[in-house]
Every structure is written in structure tokens, then in C-alpha cells.
Amino acid sequence: MSLFWQCLVDSLLLGGLYSLMSIGLSLGFGVTRIINFAHGEMIMFGAYGAYFGSVLLGVDPLLSLPLVAILVAVTAAVVFKALIEKVLDAPHINQILLLFGISLALQNVAAILWTGDARSVSTPYSLTAFEFETLLVPHGRVIAFATAVVLIVALFCWLRFSELGRATRAVAENGQAATLMGINVSRMYMLSFGINAALGAATGAISAFLLTITPFMGFHMLIKAFAIVVLGGLGSVTGTILGAFALAFAETWVSYYVPEGNGWAEGVAFVVLLCVLIIRPKGILGQAVAVH
Amino acid sequence: MSSLIKTAAVTVALAGALVSTHAAAQNTIRIGAPLELSGRFVAYGAQGKRGVEMAVDVYGGKIGDKKIEVLFRDVQSNNQVAVTAFTELTQQEKVDFVIGPIASGIVAASVPAWRQSKPLWIVPGSSSTQLEEAMKGEPLFFHTYPWAYQYHEGTAKALAEAMGKGKKVAIVYSDGAYGREQLPWAKEFYTKNGFTVVATELVREGAADLNPVLQKIRLTRPDVLVGIVQTTDGIQLAKQIHVAKLNIPVLVGTAYPQLQEWSQATGEAADGWIGATTYLPGMKRAADPKLAKLFPSLTDWEADFKKRYNREPEFLDVTNYTSAMMLLVAIERAGSTDKDKVAKQLTTLNIQTMLGTSNFVPTPGGALHQAFNEMVVFQRVGEKFVALYPADAASGKLKLKQ
């Protein structure tokens, strides 16, 4: 019984982290129709930003999160303007190659700048937990979950109530119609890519005290985020959240209830993904994507 | 006529260049060093490069009148690139001596490339017993790093002596080759030393949450937890064990508990962890009586290293320095760059190094030349290391975690 509640809590907390990790990728795809294969590196740069903020300036990762997110977003917007915008109408393979190239270059830049040493931030809350009899709720993961919820709610509010948010949704729905309505589509592409990067960097800032930071941490997270986005439905932000929690629950329950399950968890999660895609190829709440 | 003159001139120039290159090669001792200078194992490669470079510098850069040239190649922590680099060094550059790479998987990938021309190969890394098996009976293969079983052999014995028999042990191992290969050894040595293995839990490399594994282990109430994972996962494991308050009295790692990067990343969660190593910062080891400049006391060597690199040495810095220096001494003693003669000298060096005596001995797995079998079991107490085992190296007693 104690494992049941523990499993439930762990699943929820992991789901929050997965949601934040993948929601930016989903938004970026929904608007630009480009899968940002350098998303993992946005997370990695966010993690290093929070790490150096903590080590060099003594700033808590949660406090450095907004600045780190803005810096990464601005840099990503510049990269978008300089490189990615040029392949928006190119075949998907060109886009994928370019973004993978950027991803590899960023990994190696990080390795050169900061070496391959594994790092992590130890804050007072990252090494403590609430205890309710046998139930353990780590402070760090609760804070990460709460941060994820705040950022996701902020994103939804922005998309729904702000002018730029509504324009972003309009572009996601129909780029040509949005252009006819006088929306600067190119600017919205850059903005959504920047937000994608900012959310990635925010995930990184949280990961700085939850996970291990290395220049190559992003690739693993990209694969997970990509699976979540596909599971939830490409381009659907709500679907992505559902996908994130579905994957987190599948992984955690397999880890708890299957012998040596932690090793199998990822495999089982991808089997779930496969099954969902067979039954519903668009994902849980996805939209159809034209094949060119 | 003029084209004939041009052709002749080019031929003469090429021949001249070849002769001068050949002459330069004759006056140079070339050592190949394929190392992980980028990619996920860059920390290993960086230490390897520092160690080799420092050895050549301390040696004076020359053996007799021949200049020592180390051909570093970046294997990018990638198996395929390692094969290409190794092949280029041995087939094109024609080196007869190779040091590196270090990471188990990368070394394993290099074995077929090594077999093509079989240079004298010193591997200052890789604990994989698959490598030991693959290099069975090879006279030109020299290993200067512990094998997987050596970690568990010494640790299990040390803990049995300190804790007594009948204790329970739980093992967490990663799903990569590193964890899977060491698991049987860990089980064997802990069982042999009177422990009961109550749980073996697999963890995914790079997993974001290890709590499910830890909660299952909590139910088995072990006295000892052994974490057979790589450094990155070792950080995650130590932090989550600390958060979960598992109240396991003894926590054991493999190589990672001694790494600065691990302890810095885990913070207070690093306290009390036990590991095994051939080098511990601050250990006392005397200089070699005859070659004190090349193999000074460990304290003097550490001071020299800190002066050069403005940082504390890691065990791969020491291992690579020692390996490279032993090779240079062997080449000088052989009076030749013939790899067989140098190999013979290496096996009879008998030098007191910073890692212990340089004697190469055969291993149970069939490798002919294994150096540095004296593993020291240590415990992290605050910022310090306390040597627990063997008795003659011990500087304190096992402290149980509260």
C-alpha cells in the first residue's frame, strides 16, 4: 500500500517535469512546423546558466531562472533569424539536418567551454524531503513541479489572453490566413521559437538541482520530449501535457511493479507510445500533418 | 625538354622531402595517444592528455638524442572514430607504441584496429573483463588500471572485516555494459565474504528518477548498498539516496566516490561513501630510489602537478603519467624502438611509482601484463579520504552512516 501512494506521488512529480520539458517543443512545432532538434541544448544551456549563477554568484537556480530563460530565448531568436528562417520552406530533411547540426555544435561548444565534467547544484531544498509516515515527497521535486505548473499556466494565459498569444495561435492554425489578417508571421515564428527556447532553458534551470548536468544531457531529454509530443499529438500543447503525464505514469509504475523495472521503464513507455500511435496516429489530441 | 626538367625537379624534391621526413622519423620516438578529447568521456581524455604531456615534459622531451613526439588523436568518445584514429596512427603514422584510449567501450572498439599491426599498447583505463578476455595471452598488451572484479574483491573483504559476517547487501547496477559486467563479480565477492545479497536493482543510464528503485530497496533493509553505475548516474544516485533517507549504514561506489566532480556535484550527499582505487590524494608513497626525478614521492608529484595545472590531480592523471613514464624508461633501457625489446623491458622495470611497484603480472582472466593490483578501499569523511583497507595503508576505521 505504501508503495502505491509513493508511486502515485512520484508519477505526478515526474509528469510535471516532463510537461515543462516538452511543452516548448510542442509550441514551437505547432507554429513553425519545424521540430527543434536542438531543444535539448536549450535545456542544457539553461542548466549551465543556473549552475554558474549558483556557483559563481551564489544565486539560487529558481532566482536565476527568469534571466537564464530570457538570455537563451534571445540567443535562440538570433539563431532562428540567422539560420533556421532560411530553411522554413525547405524539405523537412534539410530542416532536420540543420537543427541536428546546431545541436551537435552546441554540445561541443559546451564541452570545450566547460569540459565534460558532470555537475549539479546542491541547494538546501534539493537534498531534503517531506515525510508523511512512509510517504516521501522530495522538496526539490515539489518545487520543480510547482514551477512547471506556474510556467505552463502562464503560457496558457499568454496564448489565450494576450494579443501576441492570440496571433501565435492564429499562425499555428493557418499561417496564410494569419498573414491576410495582417499578422507578421515571420515575427511570430521567431517569437514562438524564442518561447520554445525559454521553456527549455527553464527546464534546464530546474534540472540543475534535480539532475546531473553535462554537455550531452540534452540529447536524452530531446528524445523523451519528442516522444511526449508525438504521444500527445504534434502541435497540441494540451495533448503534450497529457502525453507527459501518461509517459511519467507508465515509466514510474513499471519501475515500481515490474522486477528490475527501472531498466525496462523507458522501453515500456515507448511501447505505450507505439500502441497509442497505432490506435490514434495523430496522438492523443494531435492535428494532422501534411506530408510533402 | 622543359617538361622533362620539371618532372625531374619534382621527383628530386619529393625524394628529398621523403628522405628528410624519414631522417626526422629516425630522430624521433613517436607515441600514438588516441584519447577522448571531446564527447561524453572528455573528462577521461583530458586527464589522459595531461598525464602523458607531463611525463614527456618531466622526462626532458628526449630519449638520448631522439625527440619524443606524442601524436594525440581525438577519438571523440565515439567507437567508430576511435577505430579510424587507431588505424591512422598504426597504418599511416606507423607508430609502434600506443597509450589510450581510456573508456571501456572505446577501448573495446579499438581492439580490432590494434590487431592489424599489434603495436605495444598500454591501456591506462577500461575495467572491462571482456577486454581482459579479448587480450588473453597477448605479449604486447599492458594494462595499468584495475579490472572490474578488483573493485569488489577488496571492498567486500574490507567491509566483511569491519562489519562481520551475516550482513545484507543490495546492489544497484546500470543497464549499460559497465553495470551488467560488474554485477556478477559484485555478487560473487560479497557472497564469498559472508554477505547475503537481498536485492539487485537495474537502473537506466541517465534516468531522471531513481526513487522507485530506492523505495523497493528500502523494503529489504540492507546494511550495505553497492552502486555500480557511471559517474553521472552516481551523482543522481547519491543525491536521491540522501533525500530518501534510506538509513543504510554503508554506501559503496566503484571509482566515482573519489572523483572531485562527483563530490562537488553531490554536495553533502557524498559524505560517508566508500570506494576503491589505486590512488588516493594525500597517500604516502616514497620516491623510486634510482629514478626520483621521474618517479618522485607522491607528495612531491602532487605538488608539481598542482603547480603546472593549478588543480588537484585525479587518478587518471596519475595513471596516465605513470604509464607514459614507464614506457619512456623502458624505451631508454631497451636502447631501441623495437617494440618487442621495449615490451621485455617494461615487464622487468621494477620501479617504485606513485601507484605502487611497476611489476606486471598475469591476471586470472589470462591477460599477461597487469600492473597496480594494490587497491585501497577508502571512505569519504567530510572533505577527506580515510583509507580503510589494506591494514598497512589504513588511516582510520569504517564510519557507519546514521
CSV table of C-alpha atoms in Angstrom, one decimal, chain A residues 46-166:
chain,number,residue,atom,x,y,z
A,46,GLY,CA,19.6,26.6,-19.1
A,47,ALA,CA,21.1,24.1,-16.7
A,48,TYR,CA,24.6,25.5,-17.1
A,49,GLY,CA,23.3,29.1,-16.7
A,50,ALA,CA,21.6,28.1,-13.4
A,51,TYR,CA,24.7,26.2,-12.3
A,52,PHE,CA,27.1,29.0,-12.9
A,53,GLY,CA,24.7,31.5,-11.4
A,54,SER,CA,24.7,29.4,-8.3
A,55,VAL,CA,28.5,28.6,-8.2
A,56,LEU,CA,29.9,32.0,-9.2
A,57,LEU,CA,27.3,34.4,-7.9
A,58,GLY,CA,25.6,32.4,-5.2
A,59,VAL,CA,22.2,32.9,-6.9
A,60,ASP,CA,19.6,30.1,-6.4
A,61,PRO,CA,18.6,28.3,-9.6
A,62,LEU,CA,15.0,29.4,-9.2
A,63,LEU,CA,16.0,33.1,-9.0
A,64,SER,CA,18.3,32.8,-11.9
A,65,LEU,CA,15.6,31.0,-14.0
A,66,PRO,CA,14.0,34.2,-15.5
A,67,LEU,CA,17.3,35.7,-16.6
A,68,VAL,CA,18.6,32.4,-17.9
A,69,ALA,CA,15.3,31.8,-19.8
A,70,ILE,CA,15.5,35.3,-21.4
A,71,LEU,CA,19.1,35.0,-22.4
A,72,VAL,CA,18.6,31.6,-24.0
A,73,ALA,CA,15.4,32.9,-25.7
A,74,VAL,CA,17.2,35.9,-27.2
A,75,THR,CA,20.1,33.8,-28.4
A,76,ALA,CA,17.7,31.3,-29.9
A,77,ALA,CA,15.8,34.1,-31.7
A,78,VAL,CA,19.0,35.3,-33.2
A,79,VAL,CA,19.9,31.8,-34.3
A,80,PHE,CA,16.4,31.4,-35.8
A,81,LYS,CA,16.7,34.6,-37.7
A,82,ALA,CA,20.3,33.9,-38.9
A,83,LEU,CA,19.9,30.2,-39.8
A,84,ILE,CA,16.6,28.5,-39.3
A,85,GLU,CA,14.4,31.0,-41.1
A,86,LYS,CA,16.2,30.2,-44.3
A,87,VAL,CA,15.0,26.6,-44.3
A,88,LEU,CA,11.4,27.2,-43.3
A,89,ASP,CA,10.2,26.3,-46.8
A,90,ALA,CA,12.9,23.7,-47.4
A,91,PRO,CA,12.3,20.0,-47.4
A,92,HIS,CA,12.0,18.5,-43.8
A,93,ILE,CA,15.3,16.6,-44.2
A,94,ASN,CA,17.1,19.9,-44.6
A,95,GLN,CA,15.5,21.3,-41.5
A,96,ILE,CA,16.3,18.2,-39.5
A,97,LEU,CA,19.9,18.2,-40.7
A,98,LEU,CA,20.4,21.9,-39.9
A,99,LEU,CA,18.9,21.5,-36.4
A,100,PHE,CA,20.9,18.4,-35.6
A,101,GLY,CA,24.0,20.2,-36.8
A,102,ILE,CA,23.2,23.1,-34.5
A,103,SER,CA,22.6,20.6,-31.7
A,104,LEU,CA,26.0,18.9,-32.2
A,105,ALA,CA,27.8,22.2,-32.5
A,106,LEU,CA,26.3,23.5,-29.2
A,107,GLN,CA,27.1,20.2,-27.4
A,108,ASN,CA,30.8,20.5,-28.4
A,109,VAL,CA,30.9,24.3,-27.6
A,110,ALA,CA,29.7,23.5,-24.1
A,111,ALA,CA,32.3,20.6,-23.8
A,112,ILE,CA,35.1,23.0,-24.9
A,113,LEU,CA,33.9,25.8,-22.7
A,114,TRP,CA,33.0,23.9,-19.5
A,115,THR,CA,34.7,20.4,-20.0
A,116,GLY,CA,32.7,17.2,-19.9
A,117,ASP,CA,32.7,17.1,-16.1
A,118,ALA,CA,29.3,16.2,-14.6
A,119,ARG,CA,27.9,18.8,-12.3
A,120,SER,CA,24.8,19.5,-10.2
A,121,VAL,CA,23.6,22.3,-7.9
A,122,SER,CA,23.1,21.3,-4.3
A,123,THR,CA,20.6,23.7,-2.8
A,124,PRO,CA,19.1,23.3,0.8
A,125,TYR,CA,15.8,22.1,-0.7
A,126,SER,CA,17.4,19.7,-3.2
A,127,LEU,CA,18.6,17.3,-0.5
A,128,THR,CA,15.5,17.3,1.8
A,129,ALA,CA,12.0,15.9,1.7
A,130,PHE,CA,8.6,16.0,3.4
A,131,GLU,CA,7.9,12.8,5.2
A,132,PHE,CA,4.3,11.6,5.9
A,133,GLU,CA,4.8,8.3,7.7
A,134,THR,CA,6.3,6.1,4.9
A,135,LEU,CA,5.5,8.6,2.2
A,136,LEU,CA,8.4,10.6,0.9
A,137,VAL,CA,7.9,13.8,-1.1
A,138,PRO,CA,11.3,15.4,-2.1
A,139,HIS,CA,11.2,19.2,-1.7
A,140,GLY,CA,13.2,19.8,-4.8
A,141,ARG,CA,10.8,17.8,-7.0
A,142,VAL,CA,7.8,19.6,-5.4
A,143,ILE,CA,9.4,23.0,-6.2
A,144,ALA,CA,10.1,21.8,-9.7
A,145,PHE,CA,6.5,20.7,-10.1
A,146,ALA,CA,5.2,24.0,-8.8
A,147,THR,CA,7.5,25.9,-11.1
A,148,ALA,CA,6.4,23.9,-14.0
A,149,VAL,CA,2.7,24.5,-13.2
A,150,VAL,CA,3.3,28.2,-12.9
A,151,LEU,CA,5.1,28.4,-16.2
A,152,ILE,CA,2.6,26.3,-18.0
A,153,VAL,CA,-0.4,28.3,-16.7
A,154,ALA,CA,1.5,31.5,-17.6
A,155,LEU,CA,1.9,30.1,-21.2
A,156,PHE,CA,-1.8,29.2,-21.4
A,157,CYS,CA,-2.8,32.7,-20.2
A,158,TRP,CA,-0.4,34.3,-22.6
A,159,LEU,CA,-1.7,32.2,-25.5
A,160,ARG,CA,-5.4,32.9,-24.6
A,161,PHE,CA,-5.5,36.5,-23.4
A,162,SER,CA,-2.6,38.4,-24.9
A,163,GLU,CA,-2.6,39.9,-28.4
A,164,LEU,CA,0.7,38.2,-29.3
A,165,GLY,CA,-0.6,34.9,-27.8
A,166,ARG,CA,-3.7,35.1,-30.0
